[in-house]
Coordinates of C-alpha atoms and ligand atoms in Angstrom, one line a residue:
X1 CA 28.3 -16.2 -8.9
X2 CA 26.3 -12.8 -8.5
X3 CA 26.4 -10.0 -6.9
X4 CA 26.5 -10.9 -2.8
X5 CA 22.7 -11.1 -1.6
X6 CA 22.0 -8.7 1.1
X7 CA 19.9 -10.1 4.2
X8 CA 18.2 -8.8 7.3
X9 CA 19.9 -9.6 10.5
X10 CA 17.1 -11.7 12.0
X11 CA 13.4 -12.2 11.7
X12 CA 12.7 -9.5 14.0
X13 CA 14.0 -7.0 11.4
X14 CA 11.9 -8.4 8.8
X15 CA 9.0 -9.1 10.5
X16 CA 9.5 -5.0 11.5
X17 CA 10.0 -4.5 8.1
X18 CA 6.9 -6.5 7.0
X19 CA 4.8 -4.4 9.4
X20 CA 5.8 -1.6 8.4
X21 CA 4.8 -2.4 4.8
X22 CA 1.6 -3.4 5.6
X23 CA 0.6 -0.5 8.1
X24 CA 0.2 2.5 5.8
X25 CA -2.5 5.0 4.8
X26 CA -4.9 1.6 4.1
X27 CA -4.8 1.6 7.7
X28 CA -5.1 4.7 8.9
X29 CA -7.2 6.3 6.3
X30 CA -9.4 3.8 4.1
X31 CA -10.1 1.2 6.7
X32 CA -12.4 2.7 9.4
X33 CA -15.0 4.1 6.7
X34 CA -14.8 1.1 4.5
X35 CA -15.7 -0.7 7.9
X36 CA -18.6 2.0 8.7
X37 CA -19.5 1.7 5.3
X38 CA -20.0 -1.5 4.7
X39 CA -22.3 -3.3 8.3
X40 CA -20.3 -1.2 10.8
X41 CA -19.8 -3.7 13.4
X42 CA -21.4 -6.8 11.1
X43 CA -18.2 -6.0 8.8
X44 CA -15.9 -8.0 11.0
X45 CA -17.0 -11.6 9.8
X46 CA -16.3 -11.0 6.2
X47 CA -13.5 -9.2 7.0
X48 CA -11.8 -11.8 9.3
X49 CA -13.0 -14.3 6.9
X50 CA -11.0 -12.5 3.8
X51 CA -8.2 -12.5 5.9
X52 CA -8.2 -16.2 6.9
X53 CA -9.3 -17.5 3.3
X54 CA -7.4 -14.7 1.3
X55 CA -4.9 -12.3 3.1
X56 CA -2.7 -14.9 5.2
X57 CA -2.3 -17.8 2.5
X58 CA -1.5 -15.3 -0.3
X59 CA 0.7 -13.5 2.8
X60 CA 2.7 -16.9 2.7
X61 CA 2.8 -17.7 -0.8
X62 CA 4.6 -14.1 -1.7
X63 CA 7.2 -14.9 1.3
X64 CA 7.5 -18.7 -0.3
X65 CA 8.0 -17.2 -3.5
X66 CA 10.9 -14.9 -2.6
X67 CA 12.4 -17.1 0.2
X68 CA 12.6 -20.0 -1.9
X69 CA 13.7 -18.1 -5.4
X70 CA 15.6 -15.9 -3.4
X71 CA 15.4 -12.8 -5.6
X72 CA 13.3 -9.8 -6.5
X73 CA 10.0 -10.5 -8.4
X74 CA 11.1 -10.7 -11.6
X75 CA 13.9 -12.6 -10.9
X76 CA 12.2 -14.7 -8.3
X77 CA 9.3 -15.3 -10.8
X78 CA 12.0 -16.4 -13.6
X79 CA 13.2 -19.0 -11.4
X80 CA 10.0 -20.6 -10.8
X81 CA 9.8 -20.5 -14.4
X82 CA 11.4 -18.7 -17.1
X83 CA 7.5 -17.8 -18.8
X84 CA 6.6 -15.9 -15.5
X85 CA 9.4 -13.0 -15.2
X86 CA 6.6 -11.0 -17.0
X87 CA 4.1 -11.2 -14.0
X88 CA 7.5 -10.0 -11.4
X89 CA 7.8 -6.7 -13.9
X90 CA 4.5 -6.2 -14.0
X91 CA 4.6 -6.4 -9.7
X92 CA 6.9 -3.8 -10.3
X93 CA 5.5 -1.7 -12.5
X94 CA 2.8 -1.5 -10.2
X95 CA 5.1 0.1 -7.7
X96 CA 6.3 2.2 -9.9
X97 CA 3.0 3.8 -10.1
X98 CA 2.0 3.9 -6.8
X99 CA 5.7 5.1 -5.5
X100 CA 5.4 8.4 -8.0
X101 CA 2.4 9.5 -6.0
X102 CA 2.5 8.1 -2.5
X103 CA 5.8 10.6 -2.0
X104 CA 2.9 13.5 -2.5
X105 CA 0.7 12.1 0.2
X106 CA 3.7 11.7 2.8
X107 CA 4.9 15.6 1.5
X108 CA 1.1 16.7 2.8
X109 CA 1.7 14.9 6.0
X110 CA 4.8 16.4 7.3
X111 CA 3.6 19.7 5.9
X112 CA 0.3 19.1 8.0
X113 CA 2.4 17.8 11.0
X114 CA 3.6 21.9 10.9
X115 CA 0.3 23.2 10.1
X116 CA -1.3 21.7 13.3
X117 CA 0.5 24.4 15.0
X118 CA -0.4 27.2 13.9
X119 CA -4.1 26.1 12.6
X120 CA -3.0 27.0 9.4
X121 CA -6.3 25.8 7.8
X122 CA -8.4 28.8 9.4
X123 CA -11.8 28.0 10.0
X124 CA -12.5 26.5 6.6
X125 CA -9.8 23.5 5.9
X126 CA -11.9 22.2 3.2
X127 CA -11.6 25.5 1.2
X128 CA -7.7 25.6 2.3
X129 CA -6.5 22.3 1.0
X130 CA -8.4 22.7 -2.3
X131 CA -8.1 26.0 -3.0
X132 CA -5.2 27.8 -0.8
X133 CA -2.7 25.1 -0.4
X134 CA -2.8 22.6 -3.4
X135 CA -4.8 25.5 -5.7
X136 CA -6.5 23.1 -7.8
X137 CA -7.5 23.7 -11.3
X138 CA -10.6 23.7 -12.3
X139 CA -9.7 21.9 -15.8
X140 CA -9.1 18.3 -15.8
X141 CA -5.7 18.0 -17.5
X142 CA -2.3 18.0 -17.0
X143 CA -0.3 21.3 -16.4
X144 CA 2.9 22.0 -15.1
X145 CA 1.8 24.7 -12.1
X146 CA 4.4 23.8 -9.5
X147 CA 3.2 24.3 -6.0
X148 CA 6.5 25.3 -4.5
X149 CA 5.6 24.5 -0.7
X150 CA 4.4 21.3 -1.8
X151 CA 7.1 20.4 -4.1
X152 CA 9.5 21.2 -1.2
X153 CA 7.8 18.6 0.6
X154 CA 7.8 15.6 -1.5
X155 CA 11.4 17.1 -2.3
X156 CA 12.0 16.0 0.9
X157 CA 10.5 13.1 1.1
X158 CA 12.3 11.7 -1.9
X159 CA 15.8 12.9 -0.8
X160 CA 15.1 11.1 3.0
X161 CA 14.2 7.8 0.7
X162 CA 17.0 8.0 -1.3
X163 CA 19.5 8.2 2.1
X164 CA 17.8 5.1 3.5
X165 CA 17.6 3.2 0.6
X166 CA 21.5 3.8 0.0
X167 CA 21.6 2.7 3.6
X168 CA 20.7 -1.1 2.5
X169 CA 18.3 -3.7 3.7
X170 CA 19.7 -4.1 7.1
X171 CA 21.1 -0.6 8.2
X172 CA 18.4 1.2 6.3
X173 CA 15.4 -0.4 5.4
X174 CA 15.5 -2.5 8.5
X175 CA 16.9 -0.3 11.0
X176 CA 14.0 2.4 9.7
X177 CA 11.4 0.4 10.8
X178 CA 12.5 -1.1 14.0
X179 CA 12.7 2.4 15.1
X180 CA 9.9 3.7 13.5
X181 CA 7.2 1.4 13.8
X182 CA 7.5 1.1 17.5
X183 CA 7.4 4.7 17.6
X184 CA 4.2 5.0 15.0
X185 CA 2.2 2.5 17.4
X186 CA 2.9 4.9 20.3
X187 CA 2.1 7.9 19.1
X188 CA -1.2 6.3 17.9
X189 CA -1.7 4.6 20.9
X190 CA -1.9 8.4 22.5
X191 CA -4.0 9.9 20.0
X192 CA -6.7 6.9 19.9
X193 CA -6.4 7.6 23.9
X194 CA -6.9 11.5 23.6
X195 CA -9.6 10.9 20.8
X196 CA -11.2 8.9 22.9
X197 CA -11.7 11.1 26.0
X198 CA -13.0 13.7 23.5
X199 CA -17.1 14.5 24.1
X200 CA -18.8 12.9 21.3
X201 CA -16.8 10.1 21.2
X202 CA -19.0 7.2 21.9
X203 CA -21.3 8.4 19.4
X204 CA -18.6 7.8 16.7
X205 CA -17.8 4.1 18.2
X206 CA -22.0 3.3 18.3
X207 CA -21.8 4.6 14.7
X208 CA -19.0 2.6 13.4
X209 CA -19.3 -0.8 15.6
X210 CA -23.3 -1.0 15.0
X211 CA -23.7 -4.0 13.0
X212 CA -26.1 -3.8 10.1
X213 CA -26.4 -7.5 10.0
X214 CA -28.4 -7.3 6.3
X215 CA -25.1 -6.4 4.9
X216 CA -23.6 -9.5 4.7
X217 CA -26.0 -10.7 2.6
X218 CA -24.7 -8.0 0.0
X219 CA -21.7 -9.2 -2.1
X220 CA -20.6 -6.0 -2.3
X221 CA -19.8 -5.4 1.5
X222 CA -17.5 -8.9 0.8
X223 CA -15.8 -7.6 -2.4
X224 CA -14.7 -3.9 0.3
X225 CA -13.7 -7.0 2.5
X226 CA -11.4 -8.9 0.1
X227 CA -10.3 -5.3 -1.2
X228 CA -9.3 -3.9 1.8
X229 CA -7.2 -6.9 3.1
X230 CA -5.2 -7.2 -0.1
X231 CA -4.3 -3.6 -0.1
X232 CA -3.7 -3.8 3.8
X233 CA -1.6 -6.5 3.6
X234 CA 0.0 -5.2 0.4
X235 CA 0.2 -8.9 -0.8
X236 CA 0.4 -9.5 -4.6
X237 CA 2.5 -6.6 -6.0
X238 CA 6.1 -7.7 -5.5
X239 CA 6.5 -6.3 -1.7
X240 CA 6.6 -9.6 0.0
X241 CA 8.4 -11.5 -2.1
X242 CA 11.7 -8.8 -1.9
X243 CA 11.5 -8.6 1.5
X244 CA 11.2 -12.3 1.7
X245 CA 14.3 -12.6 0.0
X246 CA 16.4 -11.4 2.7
X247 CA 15.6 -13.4 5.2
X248 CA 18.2 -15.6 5.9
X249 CA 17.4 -19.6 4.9
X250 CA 16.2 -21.2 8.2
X251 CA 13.3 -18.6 8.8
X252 CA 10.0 -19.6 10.2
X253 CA 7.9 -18.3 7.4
X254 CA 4.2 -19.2 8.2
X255 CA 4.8 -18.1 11.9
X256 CA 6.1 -14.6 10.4
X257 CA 3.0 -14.1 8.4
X258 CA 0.6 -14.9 10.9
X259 CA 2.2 -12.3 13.2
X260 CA 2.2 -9.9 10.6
X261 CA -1.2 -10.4 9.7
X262 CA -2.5 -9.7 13.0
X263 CA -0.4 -7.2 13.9
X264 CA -1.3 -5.4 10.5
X265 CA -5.5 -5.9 11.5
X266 CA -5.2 -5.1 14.7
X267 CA -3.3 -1.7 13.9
X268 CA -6.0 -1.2 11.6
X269 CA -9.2 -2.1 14.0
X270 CA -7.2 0.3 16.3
X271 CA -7.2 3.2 13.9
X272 CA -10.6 2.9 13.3
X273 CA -11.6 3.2 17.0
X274 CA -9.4 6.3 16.8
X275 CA -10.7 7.7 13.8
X276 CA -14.4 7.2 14.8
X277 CA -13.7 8.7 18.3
X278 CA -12.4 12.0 16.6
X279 CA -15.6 11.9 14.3
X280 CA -18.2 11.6 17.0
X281 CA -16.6 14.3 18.6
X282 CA -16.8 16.8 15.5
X283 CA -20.4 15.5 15.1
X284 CA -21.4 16.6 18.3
X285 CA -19.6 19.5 18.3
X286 CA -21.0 20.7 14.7
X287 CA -24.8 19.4 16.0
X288 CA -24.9 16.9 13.5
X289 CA -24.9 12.7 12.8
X290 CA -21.6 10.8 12.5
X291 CA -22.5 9.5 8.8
X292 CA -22.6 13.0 7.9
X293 CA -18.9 13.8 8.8
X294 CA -17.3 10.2 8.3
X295 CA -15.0 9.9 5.1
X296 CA -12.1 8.5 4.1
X297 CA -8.7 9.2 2.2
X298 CA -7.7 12.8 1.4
X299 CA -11.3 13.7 2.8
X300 CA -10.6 12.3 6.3
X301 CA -7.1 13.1 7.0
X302 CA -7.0 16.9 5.1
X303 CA -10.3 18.0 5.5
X304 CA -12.3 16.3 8.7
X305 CA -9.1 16.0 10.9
X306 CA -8.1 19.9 10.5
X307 CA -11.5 20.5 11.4
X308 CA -11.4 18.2 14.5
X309 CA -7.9 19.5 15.5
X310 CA -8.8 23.0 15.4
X311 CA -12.1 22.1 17.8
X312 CA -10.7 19.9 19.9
X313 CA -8.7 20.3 23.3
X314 CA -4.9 19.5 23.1
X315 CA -5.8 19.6 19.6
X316 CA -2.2 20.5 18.0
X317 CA -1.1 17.5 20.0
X318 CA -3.4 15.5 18.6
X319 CA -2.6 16.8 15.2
X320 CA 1.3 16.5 15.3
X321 CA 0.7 12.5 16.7
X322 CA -1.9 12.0 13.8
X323 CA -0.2 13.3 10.7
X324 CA 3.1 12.5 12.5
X325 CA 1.7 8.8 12.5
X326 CA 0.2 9.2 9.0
X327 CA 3.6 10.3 7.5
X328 CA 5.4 7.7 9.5
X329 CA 3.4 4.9 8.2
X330 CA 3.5 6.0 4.5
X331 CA 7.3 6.0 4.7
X332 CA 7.1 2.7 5.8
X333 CA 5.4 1.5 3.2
X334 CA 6.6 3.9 0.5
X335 CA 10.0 2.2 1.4
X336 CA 9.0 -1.0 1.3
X337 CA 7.1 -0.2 -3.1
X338 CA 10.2 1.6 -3.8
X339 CA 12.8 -1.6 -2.8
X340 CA 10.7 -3.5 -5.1
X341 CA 12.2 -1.7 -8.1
X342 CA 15.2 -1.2 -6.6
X343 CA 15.9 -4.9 -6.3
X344 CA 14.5 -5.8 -9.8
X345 CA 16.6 -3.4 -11.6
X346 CA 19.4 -4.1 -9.4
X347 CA 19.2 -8.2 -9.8
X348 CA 18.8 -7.6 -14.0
X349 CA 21.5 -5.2 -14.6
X350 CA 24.0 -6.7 -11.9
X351 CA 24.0 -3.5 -10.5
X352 CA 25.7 -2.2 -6.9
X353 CA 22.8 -1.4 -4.4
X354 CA 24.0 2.5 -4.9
X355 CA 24.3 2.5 -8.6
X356 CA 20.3 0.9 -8.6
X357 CA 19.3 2.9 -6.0
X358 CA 20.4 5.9 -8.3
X359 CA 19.2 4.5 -11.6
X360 CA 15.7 4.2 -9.9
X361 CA 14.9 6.9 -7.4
X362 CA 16.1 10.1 -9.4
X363 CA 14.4 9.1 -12.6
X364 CA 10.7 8.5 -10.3
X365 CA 11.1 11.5 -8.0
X366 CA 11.8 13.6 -11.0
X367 CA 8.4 12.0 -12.9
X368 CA 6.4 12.4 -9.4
X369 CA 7.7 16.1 -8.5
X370 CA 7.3 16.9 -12.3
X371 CA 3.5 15.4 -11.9
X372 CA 1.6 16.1 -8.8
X373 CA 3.0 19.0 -6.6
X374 CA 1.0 20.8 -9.2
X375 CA -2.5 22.5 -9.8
X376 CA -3.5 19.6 -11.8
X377 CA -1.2 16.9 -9.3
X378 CA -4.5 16.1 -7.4
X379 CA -7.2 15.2 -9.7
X380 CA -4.2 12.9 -11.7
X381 CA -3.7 11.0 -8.1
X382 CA -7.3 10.1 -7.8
X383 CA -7.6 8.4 -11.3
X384 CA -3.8 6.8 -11.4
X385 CA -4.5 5.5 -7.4
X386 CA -8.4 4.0 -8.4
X387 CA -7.2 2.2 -11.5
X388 CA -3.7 1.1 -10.2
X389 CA -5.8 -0.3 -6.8
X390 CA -9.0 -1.5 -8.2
X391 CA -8.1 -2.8 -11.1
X392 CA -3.8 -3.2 -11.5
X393 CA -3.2 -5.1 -8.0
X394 CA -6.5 -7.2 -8.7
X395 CA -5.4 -8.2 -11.9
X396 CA -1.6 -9.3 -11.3
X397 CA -2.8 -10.9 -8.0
X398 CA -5.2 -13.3 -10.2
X399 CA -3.0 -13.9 -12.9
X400 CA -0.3 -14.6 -10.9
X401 CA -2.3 -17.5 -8.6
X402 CA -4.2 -18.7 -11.9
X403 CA -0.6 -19.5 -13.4
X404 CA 0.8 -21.0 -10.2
X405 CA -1.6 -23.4 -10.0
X406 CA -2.2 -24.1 -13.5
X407 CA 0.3 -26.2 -15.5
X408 CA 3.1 -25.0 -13.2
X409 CA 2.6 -27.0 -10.4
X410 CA 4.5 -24.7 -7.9
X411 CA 2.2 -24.6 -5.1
X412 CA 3.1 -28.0 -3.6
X413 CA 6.8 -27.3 -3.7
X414 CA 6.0 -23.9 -2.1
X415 CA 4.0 -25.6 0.5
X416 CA 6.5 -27.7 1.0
X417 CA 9.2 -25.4 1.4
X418 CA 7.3 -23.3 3.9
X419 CA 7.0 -26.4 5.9
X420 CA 10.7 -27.5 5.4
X421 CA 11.3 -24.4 7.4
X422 CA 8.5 -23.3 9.1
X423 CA 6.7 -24.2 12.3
X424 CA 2.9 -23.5 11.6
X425 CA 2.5 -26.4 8.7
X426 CA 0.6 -26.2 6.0
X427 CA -1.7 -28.7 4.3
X428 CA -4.4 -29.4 1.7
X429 CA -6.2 -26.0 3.6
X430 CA -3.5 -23.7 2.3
X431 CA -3.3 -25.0 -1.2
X432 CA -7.4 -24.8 -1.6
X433 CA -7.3 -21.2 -0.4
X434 CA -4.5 -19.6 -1.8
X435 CA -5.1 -21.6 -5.1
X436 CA -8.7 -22.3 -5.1
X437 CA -10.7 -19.6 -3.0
X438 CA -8.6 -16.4 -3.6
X439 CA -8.8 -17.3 -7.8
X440 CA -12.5 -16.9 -7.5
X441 CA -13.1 -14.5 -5.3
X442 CA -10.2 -12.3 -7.3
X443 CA -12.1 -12.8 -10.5
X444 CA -15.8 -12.0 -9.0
X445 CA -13.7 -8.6 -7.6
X446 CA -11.9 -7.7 -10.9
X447 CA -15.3 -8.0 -13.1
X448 CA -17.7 -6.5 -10.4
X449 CA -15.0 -3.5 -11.0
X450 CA -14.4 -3.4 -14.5
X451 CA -18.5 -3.4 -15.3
X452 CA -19.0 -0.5 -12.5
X453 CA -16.4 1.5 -14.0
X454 CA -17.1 0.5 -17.7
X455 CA -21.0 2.0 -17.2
X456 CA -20.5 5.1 -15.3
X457 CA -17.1 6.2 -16.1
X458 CA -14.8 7.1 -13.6
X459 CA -15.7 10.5 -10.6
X460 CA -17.4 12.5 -13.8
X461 CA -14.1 13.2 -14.8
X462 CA -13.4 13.6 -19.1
X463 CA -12.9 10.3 -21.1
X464 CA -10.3 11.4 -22.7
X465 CA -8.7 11.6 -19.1
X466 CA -9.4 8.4 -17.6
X467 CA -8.2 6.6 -21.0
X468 CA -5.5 8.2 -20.5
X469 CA -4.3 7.8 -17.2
X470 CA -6.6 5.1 -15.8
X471 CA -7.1 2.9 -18.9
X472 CA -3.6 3.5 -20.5
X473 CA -1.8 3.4 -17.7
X474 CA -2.9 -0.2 -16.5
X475 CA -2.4 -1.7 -20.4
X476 CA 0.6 0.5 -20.4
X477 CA 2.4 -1.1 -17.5
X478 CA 1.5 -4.6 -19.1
X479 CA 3.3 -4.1 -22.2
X480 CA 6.2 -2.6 -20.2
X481 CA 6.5 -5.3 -18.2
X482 CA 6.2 -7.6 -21.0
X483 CA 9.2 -5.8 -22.9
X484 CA 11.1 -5.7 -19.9
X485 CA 11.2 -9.4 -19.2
X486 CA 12.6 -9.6 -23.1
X487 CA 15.8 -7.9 -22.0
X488 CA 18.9 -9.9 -21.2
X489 CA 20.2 -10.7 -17.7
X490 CA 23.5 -9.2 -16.7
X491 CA 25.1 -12.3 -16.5
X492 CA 26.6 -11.2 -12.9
X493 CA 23.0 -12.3 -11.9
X494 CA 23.5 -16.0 -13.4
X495 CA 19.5 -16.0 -12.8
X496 CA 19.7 -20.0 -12.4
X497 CA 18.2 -21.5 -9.8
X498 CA 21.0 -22.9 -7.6
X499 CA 20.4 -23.9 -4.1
Ligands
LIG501 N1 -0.3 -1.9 2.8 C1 -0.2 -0.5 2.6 C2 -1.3 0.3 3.2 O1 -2.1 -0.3 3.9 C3 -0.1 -0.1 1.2 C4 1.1 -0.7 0.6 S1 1.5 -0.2 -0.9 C5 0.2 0.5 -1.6 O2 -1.4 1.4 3.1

C-alpha cells in the first residue's frame, strides 16, 4: 500500500478548484486583445469552435487520465503505460517553469493593489514600471540586481503558497478557492460594472465586438483561437490530471468539465467587456482610437490600467478590485502549476505532503527570487513565458494525444471510464476530437510557431539569449524529464495499477 491518497470533499471543491485553475492572467490579461486582435466580434466562432472541438474533450481526457490512474502525471502516465511516465515529467517540468515566474507577476499585483492608492505611477506609468519600479537593464543578460520592493513581494507570495500548500488538497487548495473564487468574480463583476459607466466606454465595446468577418478566412486568427483556449483552460500540462485525482471515485466527470469550461469562457468574455470598457474610456479621454491604446499582458495591466486608474472617477477603487482580481486569480492558478510538482515528487519519493511540499517550494522560490525580482528579471520572463507557452505546452499536448491514440489504445477505456461514471456520455464524437481533430490542429499550431520564430528570431532580443533560455530551456526540460522517469519508485508508491 502507499502513502493514503488525499481527496477533495465533494465535486464542488474541485470543480472550485478547477476554476480557479483555469481563470488566471489568460483571462484577464491575454484574452480581450487576442479577441480584438484577431475579427473582434467575428472571433467568437473560431473560438467557440476551439473550445467544442479542442478545449472540452482534451478538458475530459486530462480528468480521465488522473481519475482513472489516480495519481500525479507522472505517475498517472506510468500506469497507463510504463513508456509514458516521461510525457507526466515533462507536464511537470513545464510547471516548473512557469511557477518560477508567475510568483513575479502575482508580487507586481499586490504591490499594484497598494500603488492604486497613492497613484504611485505619477503621470507617466509606462516610464515608472520600466524604469522606476523594475529598473530594467538596458543589456540583455542575466544579473543579479535585486529589486528589494519586488523581491519582498514575490517573497510574499511564495511564503502565502507554501502555507496553503502545507494546508493539503482539501483544507488548502480547496478551501482557497471556494473562498476565493467567489470573491474574484465579485470584485470583477464591480469593476466591469464601474468600467462600464466610464465615458468612452462604448467606444471600447464597438471596438472589440465589431466583427471583421475576413478574419476567419485567416488561419492565423484560428491558430490565437486554439492557443488561447489551451492556455485558458490550462489543459495538457499536468494541472487536470492532479486535481482529477482527488476526486473521489463516483464523480461525474464530463458534467464537471462542461461547467468548468463555460464557467472559465464566460469569465473570460466577461473580462474582456471590462477591459475594453476601461480602454474606450482612456481613448476618449487621451483624444485618441481604441486600437491605439489596446494591449495585452504586462502592457495592459502595468502600463494602460495605471493610466486609466489615475483618469478615471473612483479610480483607486477601480484599481484595488482590478489588480486585487488579477492577483487573486494568478494565485489560483499558480496554486494549482505548483501542486503539479508537489504531487509528482511526492508520489515518486513516497514522501509526506509537508516533506514534498518543502522539497519543492523552497528550492523554486529560491530559483525565481534569485531570477526575476532583478534588473534583468523582466526581459528573462518574456523569452522563458513565449517559448514555455508557444512552443513547450504545444508540444507535450501533441505528443501526449499522438501516443494515446497510437499503439496504446487508451482512449476507448478512457471513454469508457468517463461514461462508467459520468452523466454527459461520450461517443465516437469525443474520441475523433480529442484524438483526431486536436492532433492536427496541434501540429499545424506547433510548426506555424517554430517557422515564425525560426526566421525572425525572437522580440530583437541576442541569439545567444533566446538559445539560451528559450531554445535550451524547452530541450532542457525534455531531457530532464526523460532522466527523471529513469529514477526508481519509492516503493511506498507501489506505482501498480490496482483498482
Ligand atoms: N489557465 C491559466 C490562465 O488562463 C493559466 C494556467 S497555468 C499557466 O491564466
Amino acid at each position: 500500500g502507499g502513502a493514503a491518497k488525499e481527496a477533495f470533499s465533494g465535486r464542488t471543491m474541485f470543480i472550485f478548484a478547477a476554476i480557479g485553475s483555469a481563470v488566471g492572467l489568460g483571462n484577464i490579461w491575454r484574452f480581450p486583445y487576442v479577441a480584438f486582435d484577431n475579427g473582434g466580434g467575428a472571433f467568437i466562432i473560431p473560438y467557440l469552435v476551439a473550445l467544442l472541438t479542442a478545449g472540452i474533450p482534451l478538458l475530459m481526457l486530462d480528468y480521465a487520465i488522473g481519475h482513472r490512474y489516480r495519481g500525479s502525471a507522472p505517475l498517472s502516465f506510468r500506469r497507463l503505460h510504463p513508456k509514458l511516465e516521461t510525457i507526466g515529467w515533462w507536464q511537470l517540468m513545464i510547471c516548473v517553469v512557469i511557477a518560477i515566474y508567475y510568483a513575479l507577476i502575482i508580487g507586481w499585483a499586490m504591490q499594484y493593489t497598494v500603488f492604486s492608492f497613492s497613484k504611485a505611477w505619477g503621470s507617466d506609468p509606462a516610464a515608472f514600471f520600466m524604469n522606476d519600479y523594475m529598473k530594467v537593464s538596458d543589456q540583455v543578460t542575466i544579473g543579479f540586481d535585486f529589486i528589494w520592493p519586488v523581491f519582498i513581494a514575490t517573497a510574499i507570495a511564495w511564503l502565502v503558497l507554501l502555507v496553503v500548500l502545507m494546508l493539503g488538497v482539501q483544507n488548502g487548495i480547496g478551501k482557497l478557492n471556494v473562498v476565493l473564487i467567489p470573491l474574484l468574480v465579485v470584485m470583477f463583476l464591480i469593476m466591469v460594472g464601474m468600467a462600464l459607466t466610464l465615458p468612452g466606454a462604448a467606444a471600447g465595446l464597438d471596438a472589440l465586438f465589431t466583427p471583421s468577418w475576413s478574419a476567419l478566412g485567416d488561419s492565423s486568427v484560428w491558430v490565437a483561437a486554439y492557443g488561447q483556449i489551451f492556455f485558458s483552460l490550462s489543459v495538457g500540462f499536468g494541472i487536470m490530471v492532479t486535481y482529477a485525482s482527488y476526486l473521489k471515485p463516483r464523480s461525474d466527470l464530463s458534467g464537471s468539465a462542461l461547467v468548468v469550461g463555460f464557467a472559465n469562457s464566460s469569465f473570460e468574455i466577461l473580462a474582456g467587456i471590462g477591459v475594453f470598457a476601461a480602454l474606450g474610456f482612456m481613448a476618449t479621454a487621451s483624444g485618441t482610437q481604441v486600437s491605439e491604446v489596446a494591449t495585452s499582458g504586462i502592457g495592459l495591466a502595468f502600463i494602460a490600467f495605471p493610466a486609466i486608474i489615475s483618469q478615471a472617477p473612483f479610480g483607486t477603487l477601480i484599481g484595488v478590485l482590478f489588480f486585487g482580481a488579477l492577483a487573486f486569480a494568478g494565485f489560483t492558478s499558480l496554486i494549482s502549476i505548483v501542486e503539479v510538482i508537489v504531487a509528482g515528487v511526492r508520489d515518486k519519493l513516497g514522501l509526506s505532503r509537508p516533506a514534498a511540499v518543502s522539497l519543492v517550494v523552497l528550492p523554486l522560490a529560491v530559483i525565481s527570487l534569485l531570477f526575476f525580482p532583478t534588473t534583468t528579471g523582466l526581459n528573462l520572463l518574456d523569452v522563458v513565458d513565449a517559448f514555455v507557452n508557444n512552443f513547450g505546452i504545444a508540444a507535450a499536448a501533441l505528443i501526449s494525444v499522438l501516443l494515446l491514440t497510437s499503439g496504446f489504445t487508451a482512449l476507448p477505456t478512457l471513454r469508457d471510464h468517463i461514461n462508467s461514471v459520468s452523466s454527459f456520455k461520450l461517443g465516437r464524437t469525443w474520441m475523433i476530437m480529442a484524438g483526431g481533430v486536436t492532433p492536427v490542429i496541434l501540429g499545424y499550431i506547433l510548426i506555424d510557431q517554430l517557422t515564425k520564430t525560426v526566421a525572425e528570431g525572437y522580440n530583437d532580443m541576442p541569439q545567444w539569449f533566446v538559445n539560451t533560455f528559450g531554445w535550451g530551456m524547452a530541450v532542457g526540460i525534455v531531457v530532464i524529464a526523460y532522466l527523471l522517469s529513469r529514477l526508481p519508485w519509492s516503493r511506498r508508491t507501489g506505482d501498480g495499477f490496482t483498482s
